Amino acid sequence: MNKHLSDSEIAEIISAGSSFAGSHAEQCTQCRSEIENFEDNLSNLRQWARSISGMPEEFWAAQRIRTVLSLGTTTEPAGPAFPRIAWPAFAALAALATFMLARTPSLPNEETQAATDHDLLVQVERVLESGGPAALAPTSILLQEISANASSLDSRDQIRERNHEN
C-alpha cells in the first residue's frame, strides 16, 4: 500500500495547478478529497477577500500585473549598505579601541627586569634551602650546579679585572 501524500506534496500539486494524473492522488480518494477540500477553501478565501474589499475583478488583474512587473524591475537596493544603527556601535568600538591602546603600560627597563629576576632567584633558593617539596629535589641539584658555575664565573671575572687594572 502506498503512503498518503505529505503536506509539501499536496502544496506542490496545488501550486502547479496540475491535475492528479500520474500521482498518488489519482488512485487515492482520501488524498484527492484532501486536495479538493484545500482548493475549495482557497477559492472561498479569495472570494471573501474580494467581497470585503469591494474592488472589481479588473482592479485585481491590474494589481497582479503591477506586482509582477515591480518584482522584475526593481533596481534600488533593499537598504543602506551600512545600517544607521551600526554607526553608533562602530563609533563606540573605535573609541574603546583608542582608549585601550592609549593606556598600554610601558615595558620595564632592563635594570628593573634584572633586579626582579635576581629577587625571584633568591626567593627560590630560600624555599629550596628550607627543605621544599620532594618534587623539587631535581631543581635543587640544578640550582646547586648553577650556583657553583656562577661563583666560578665571578672569580674569573675578578681575575680578569685585576689583570686589566695592571
PDB file of C-alpha atoms in Angstrom:
ATOM      1  CA  MET A   1       0.000   0.000   0.000  1.00  0.00           C
ATOM      2  CA  ASN A   2       1.305   3.478  -0.913  1.00  0.00           C
ATOM      3  CA  LYS A   3       1.705   6.167   1.698  1.00  0.00           C
ATOM      4  CA  HIS A   4      -0.571   9.164   1.542  1.00  0.00           C
ATOM      5  CA  LEU A   5       0.715  12.457   0.188  1.00  0.00           C
ATOM      6  CA  SER A   6       2.547  14.749   2.588  1.00  0.00           C
ATOM      7  CA  ASP A   7       1.606  18.400   3.030  1.00  0.00           C
ATOM      8  CA  SER A   8       4.501  19.533   0.864  1.00  0.00           C
ATOM      9  CA  GLU A   9       3.467  17.177  -1.967  1.00  0.00           C
ATOM     10  CA  ILE A  10      -0.111  18.442  -1.773  1.00  0.00           C
ATOM     11  CA  ALA A  11       1.177  22.025  -1.877  1.00  0.00           C
ATOM     12  CA  GLU A  12       3.251  21.231  -4.979  1.00  0.00           C
ATOM     13  CA  ILE A  13       0.210  19.782  -6.780  1.00  0.00           C
ATOM     14  CA  ILE A  14      -1.948  22.800  -5.890  1.00  0.00           C
ATOM     15  CA  SER A  15       0.724  25.415  -6.730  1.00  0.00           C
ATOM     16  CA  ALA A  16       1.494  23.751 -10.057  1.00  0.00           C
ATOM     17  CA  GLY A  17      -2.194  23.740 -10.906  1.00  0.00           C
ATOM     18  CA  SER A  18      -1.776  20.311 -12.409  1.00  0.00           C
ATOM     19  CA  SER A  19      -4.276  17.504 -12.372  1.00  0.00           C
ATOM     20  CA  PHE A  20      -3.933  14.361 -10.350  1.00  0.00           C
ATOM     21  CA  ALA A  21      -2.614  12.396 -13.357  1.00  0.00           C
ATOM     22  CA  GLY A  22       0.449  10.351 -12.541  1.00  0.00           C
ATOM     23  CA  SER A  23       0.302  10.995  -8.814  1.00  0.00           C
ATOM     24  CA  HIS A  24      -0.847   9.010  -5.845  1.00  0.00           C
ATOM     25  CA  ALA A  25      -3.957  11.196  -5.611  1.00  0.00           C
ATOM     26  CA  GLU A  26      -5.221   9.777  -8.904  1.00  0.00           C
ATOM     27  CA  GLN A  27      -5.907   6.462  -7.193  1.00  0.00           C
ATOM     28  CA  CYS A  28      -6.342   7.508  -3.544  1.00  0.00           C
ATOM     29  CA  THR A  29      -9.745   9.017  -2.766  1.00  0.00           C
ATOM     30  CA  GLN A  30      -8.599  10.309   0.628  1.00  0.00           C
ATOM     31  CA  CYS A  31      -5.697  12.327  -0.822  1.00  0.00           C
ATOM     32  CA  ARG A  32      -7.824  13.544  -3.740  1.00  0.00           C
ATOM     33  CA  SER A  33     -10.570  14.727  -1.382  1.00  0.00           C
ATOM     34  CA  GLU A  34      -7.969  16.496   0.798  1.00  0.00           C
ATOM     35  CA  ILE A  35      -6.570  18.358  -2.238  1.00  0.00           C
ATOM     36  CA  GLU A  36     -10.060  19.287  -3.458  1.00  0.00           C
ATOM     37  CA  ASN A  37     -11.035  20.459   0.045  1.00  0.00           C
ATOM     38  CA  PHE A  38      -7.937  22.652   0.245  1.00  0.00           C
ATOM     39  CA  GLU A  39      -8.590  24.119  -3.219  1.00  0.00           C
ATOM     40  CA  ASP A  40     -12.216  24.879  -2.238  1.00  0.00           C
ATOM     41  CA  ASN A  41     -11.075  26.626   0.939  1.00  0.00           C
ATOM     42  CA  LEU A  42      -8.518  28.640  -1.033  1.00  0.00           C
ATOM     43  CA  SER A  43     -11.174  29.641  -3.567  1.00  0.00           C
ATOM     44  CA  ASN A  44     -13.564  30.657  -0.775  1.00  0.00           C
ATOM     45  CA  LEU A  45     -10.809  32.746   0.807  1.00  0.00           C
ATOM     46  CA  ARG A  46     -10.210  34.582  -2.498  1.00  0.00           C
ATOM     47  CA  GLN A  47     -13.927  35.288  -2.911  1.00  0.00           C
ATOM     48  CA  TRP A  48     -14.220  36.503   0.680  1.00  0.00           C
ATOM     49  CA  ALA A  49     -11.204  38.837   0.329  1.00  0.00           C
ATOM     50  CA  ARG A  50     -12.600  40.341  -2.881  1.00  0.00           C
ATOM     51  CA  SER A  51     -16.064  40.810  -1.416  1.00  0.00           C
ATOM     52  CA  ILE A  52     -14.660  42.525   1.657  1.00  0.00           C
ATOM     53  CA  SER A  53     -12.515  44.935  -0.352  1.00  0.00           C
ATOM     54  CA  GLY A  54     -15.291  45.858  -2.739  1.00  0.00           C
ATOM     55  CA  MET A  55     -12.952  46.133  -5.705  1.00  0.00           C
ATOM     56  CA  PRO A  56     -13.892  44.765  -9.141  1.00  0.00           C
ATOM     57  CA  GLU A  57     -12.056  41.915 -10.831  1.00  0.00           C
ATOM     58  CA  GLU A  58     -10.316  44.337 -13.215  1.00  0.00           C
ATOM     59  CA  PHE A  59      -8.630  46.011 -10.242  1.00  0.00           C
ATOM     60  CA  TRP A  60      -7.230  42.689  -9.042  1.00  0.00           C
ATOM     61  CA  ALA A  61      -5.990  41.780 -12.516  1.00  0.00           C
ATOM     62  CA  ALA A  62      -4.185  45.121 -12.783  1.00  0.00           C
ATOM     63  CA  GLN A  63      -2.818  44.667  -9.257  1.00  0.00           C
ATOM     64  CA  ARG A  64      -1.363  41.273 -10.160  1.00  0.00           C
ATOM     65  CA  ILE A  65       0.287  42.724 -13.261  1.00  0.00           C
ATOM     66  CA  ARG A  66       1.790  45.644 -11.312  1.00  0.00           C
ATOM     67  CA  THR A  67       3.127  43.249  -8.685  1.00  0.00           C
ATOM     68  CA  VAL A  68       4.766  41.002 -11.255  1.00  0.00           C
ATOM     69  CA  LEU A  69       6.291  43.979 -13.067  1.00  0.00           C
ATOM     70  CA  SER A  70       7.586  45.586  -9.878  1.00  0.00           C
ATOM     71  CA  LEU A  71       9.247  42.344  -8.802  1.00  0.00           C
ATOM     72  CA  GLY A  72      11.018  42.049 -12.126  1.00  0.00           C
ATOM     73  CA  THR A  73      12.235  45.653 -12.487  1.00  0.00           C
ATOM     74  CA  THR A  74      13.471  46.602  -9.037  1.00  0.00           C
ATOM     75  CA  THR A  75      16.823  48.351  -9.350  1.00  0.00           C
ATOM     76  CA  GLU A  76      17.036  50.072  -5.973  1.00  0.00           C
ATOM     77  CA  PRO A  77      18.992  48.396  -3.203  1.00  0.00           C
ATOM     78  CA  ALA A  78      16.969  46.799  -0.437  1.00  0.00           C
ATOM     79  CA  GLY A  79      18.516  49.045   2.191  1.00  0.00           C
ATOM     80  CA  PRO A  80      21.627  51.035   3.016  1.00  0.00           C
ATOM     81  CA  ALA A  81      24.897  49.139   2.828  1.00  0.00           C
ATOM     82  CA  PHE A  82      25.746  50.079   6.404  1.00  0.00           C
ATOM     83  CA  PRO A  83      22.576  50.492   8.512  1.00  0.00           C
ATOM     84  CA  ARG A  84      22.185  53.634  10.567  1.00  0.00           C
ATOM     85  CA  ILE A  85      22.032  51.671  13.788  1.00  0.00           C
ATOM     86  CA  ALA A  86      25.513  50.274  13.129  1.00  0.00           C
ATOM     87  CA  TRP A  87      27.226  53.690  13.122  1.00  0.00           C
ATOM     88  CA  PRO A  88      26.909  54.330  16.881  1.00  0.00           C
ATOM     89  CA  ALA A  89      28.149  50.817  17.630  1.00  0.00           C
ATOM     90  CA  PHE A  90      31.082  51.306  15.252  1.00  0.00           C
ATOM     91  CA  ALA A  91      31.943  54.658  16.847  1.00  0.00           C
ATOM     92  CA  ALA A  92      31.792  53.161  20.353  1.00  0.00           C
ATOM     93  CA  LEU A  93      34.099  50.310  19.369  1.00  0.00           C
ATOM     94  CA  ALA A  94      36.554  52.728  17.756  1.00  0.00           C
ATOM     95  CA  ALA A  95      36.587  54.892  20.899  1.00  0.00           C
ATOM     96  CA  LEU A  96      37.100  51.844  23.119  1.00  0.00           C
ATOM     97  CA  ALA A  97      39.965  50.595  20.953  1.00  0.00           C
ATOM     98  CA  THR A  98      41.625  54.026  21.013  1.00  0.00           C
ATOM     99  CA  PHE A  99      41.244  54.249  24.793  1.00  0.00           C
ATOM    100  CA  MET A 100      42.718  50.783  25.326  1.00  0.00           C
ATOM    101  CA  LEU A 101      45.649  51.409  23.001  1.00  0.00           C
ATOM    102  CA  ALA A 102      46.408  54.752  24.658  1.00  0.00           C
ATOM    103  CA  ARG A 103      46.592  53.118  28.092  1.00  0.00           C
ATOM    104  CA  THR A 104      49.140  50.462  27.109  1.00  0.00           C
ATOM    105  CA  PRO A 105      51.548  50.012  30.030  1.00  0.00           C
ATOM    106  CA  SER A 106      55.200  50.751  29.377  1.00  0.00           C
ATOM    107  CA  LEU A 107      57.687  47.919  29.434  1.00  0.00           C
ATOM    108  CA  PRO A 108      60.054  47.740  32.416  1.00  0.00           C
ATOM    109  CA  ASN A 109      63.630  48.685  31.707  1.00  0.00           C
ATOM    110  CA  GLU A 110      66.408  46.069  31.726  1.00  0.00           C
ATOM    111  CA  GLU A 111      67.726  47.041  35.182  1.00  0.00           C
ATOM    112  CA  THR A 112      64.334  46.540  36.768  1.00  0.00           C
ATOM    113  CA  GLN A 113      63.917  43.245  34.941  1.00  0.00           C
ATOM    114  CA  ALA A 114      67.327  42.011  36.103  1.00  0.00           C
ATOM    115  CA  ALA A 115      66.605  43.021  39.704  1.00  0.00           C
ATOM    116  CA  THR A 116      63.254  41.254  39.581  1.00  0.00           C
ATOM    117  CA  ASP A 117      64.860  38.105  38.159  1.00  0.00           C
ATOM    118  CA  HIS A 118      67.534  38.173  40.873  1.00  0.00           C
ATOM    119  CA  ASP A 119      64.916  38.622  43.612  1.00  0.00           C
ATOM    120  CA  LEU A 120      62.928  35.715  42.221  1.00  0.00           C
ATOM    121  CA  LEU A 121      66.008  33.511  42.160  1.00  0.00           C
ATOM    122  CA  VAL A 122      66.790  34.443  45.770  1.00  0.00           C
ATOM    123  CA  GLN A 123      63.253  33.514  46.801  1.00  0.00           C
ATOM    124  CA  VAL A 124      63.531  30.153  45.026  1.00  0.00           C
ATOM    125  CA  GLU A 125      66.838  29.472  46.808  1.00  0.00           C
ATOM    126  CA  ARG A 126      65.271  30.254  50.189  1.00  0.00           C
ATOM    127  CA  VAL A 127      62.394  27.881  49.543  1.00  0.00           C
ATOM    128  CA  LEU A 128      64.746  25.118  48.462  1.00  0.00           C
ATOM    129  CA  GLU A 129      67.040  25.649  51.466  1.00  0.00           C
ATOM    130  CA  SER A 130      64.053  25.370  53.767  1.00  0.00           C
ATOM    131  CA  GLY A 131      63.561  21.806  52.564  1.00  0.00           C
ATOM    132  CA  GLY A 132      60.945  22.376  49.890  1.00  0.00           C
ATOM    133  CA  PRO A 133      58.719  19.651  48.469  1.00  0.00           C
ATOM    134  CA  ALA A 134      60.275  16.388  47.334  1.00  0.00           C
ATOM    135  CA  ALA A 135      59.100  17.046  43.798  1.00  0.00           C
ATOM    136  CA  LEU A 136      61.575  19.927  43.621  1.00  0.00           C
ATOM    137  CA  ALA A 137      64.613  17.804  44.551  1.00  0.00           C
ATOM    138  CA  PRO A 138      65.953  17.748  40.941  1.00  0.00           C
ATOM    139  CA  THR A 139      65.599  21.511  40.872  1.00  0.00           C
ATOM    140  CA  SER A 140      67.742  21.891  43.962  1.00  0.00           C
ATOM    141  CA  ILE A 141      70.520  19.875  42.319  1.00  0.00           C
ATOM    142  CA  LEU A 142      70.281  22.058  39.221  1.00  0.00           C
ATOM    143  CA  LEU A 143      70.319  25.165  41.402  1.00  0.00           C
ATOM    144  CA  GLN A 144      73.464  23.994  43.174  1.00  0.00           C
ATOM    145  CA  GLU A 145      75.196  23.478  39.836  1.00  0.00           C
ATOM    146  CA  ILE A 146      74.128  26.926  38.647  1.00  0.00           C
ATOM    147  CA  SER A 147      75.357  28.495  41.881  1.00  0.00           C
ATOM    148  CA  ALA A 148      78.711  26.704  41.563  1.00  0.00           C
ATOM    149  CA  ASN A 149      79.084  27.868  37.947  1.00  0.00           C
ATOM    150  CA  ALA A 150      78.068  31.389  38.883  1.00  0.00           C
ATOM    151  CA  SER A 151      80.663  31.589  41.654  1.00  0.00           C
ATOM    152  CA  SER A 152      83.386  30.261  39.353  1.00  0.00           C
ATOM    153  CA  LEU A 153      82.396  32.832  36.712  1.00  0.00           C
ATOM    154  CA  ASP A 154      82.528  35.591  39.329  1.00  0.00           C
ATOM    155  CA  SER A 155      86.044  34.572  40.376  1.00  0.00           C
ATOM    156  CA  ARG A 156      87.162  34.538  36.714  1.00  0.00           C
ATOM    157  CA  ASP A 157      85.708  37.999  36.176  1.00  0.00           C
ATOM    158  CA  GLN A 158      87.543  39.319  39.227  1.00  0.00           C
ATOM    159  CA  ILE A 159      90.829  37.875  37.964  1.00  0.00           C
ATOM    160  CA  ARG A 160      90.309  39.468  34.547  1.00  0.00           C
ATOM    161  CA  GLU A 161      89.527  42.820  36.118  1.00  0.00           C
ATOM    162  CA  ARG A 162      92.741  42.706  38.161  1.00  0.00           C
ATOM    163  CA  ASN A 163      94.747  41.856  35.044  1.00  0.00           C
ATOM    164  CA  HIS A 164      93.235  44.807  33.159  1.00  0.00           C
ATOM    165  CA  GLU A 165      93.980  47.206  36.020  1.00  0.00           C
ATOM    166  CA  ASN A 166      97.670  46.479  35.857  1.00  0.00           C
TER     167      ASN A 166
END
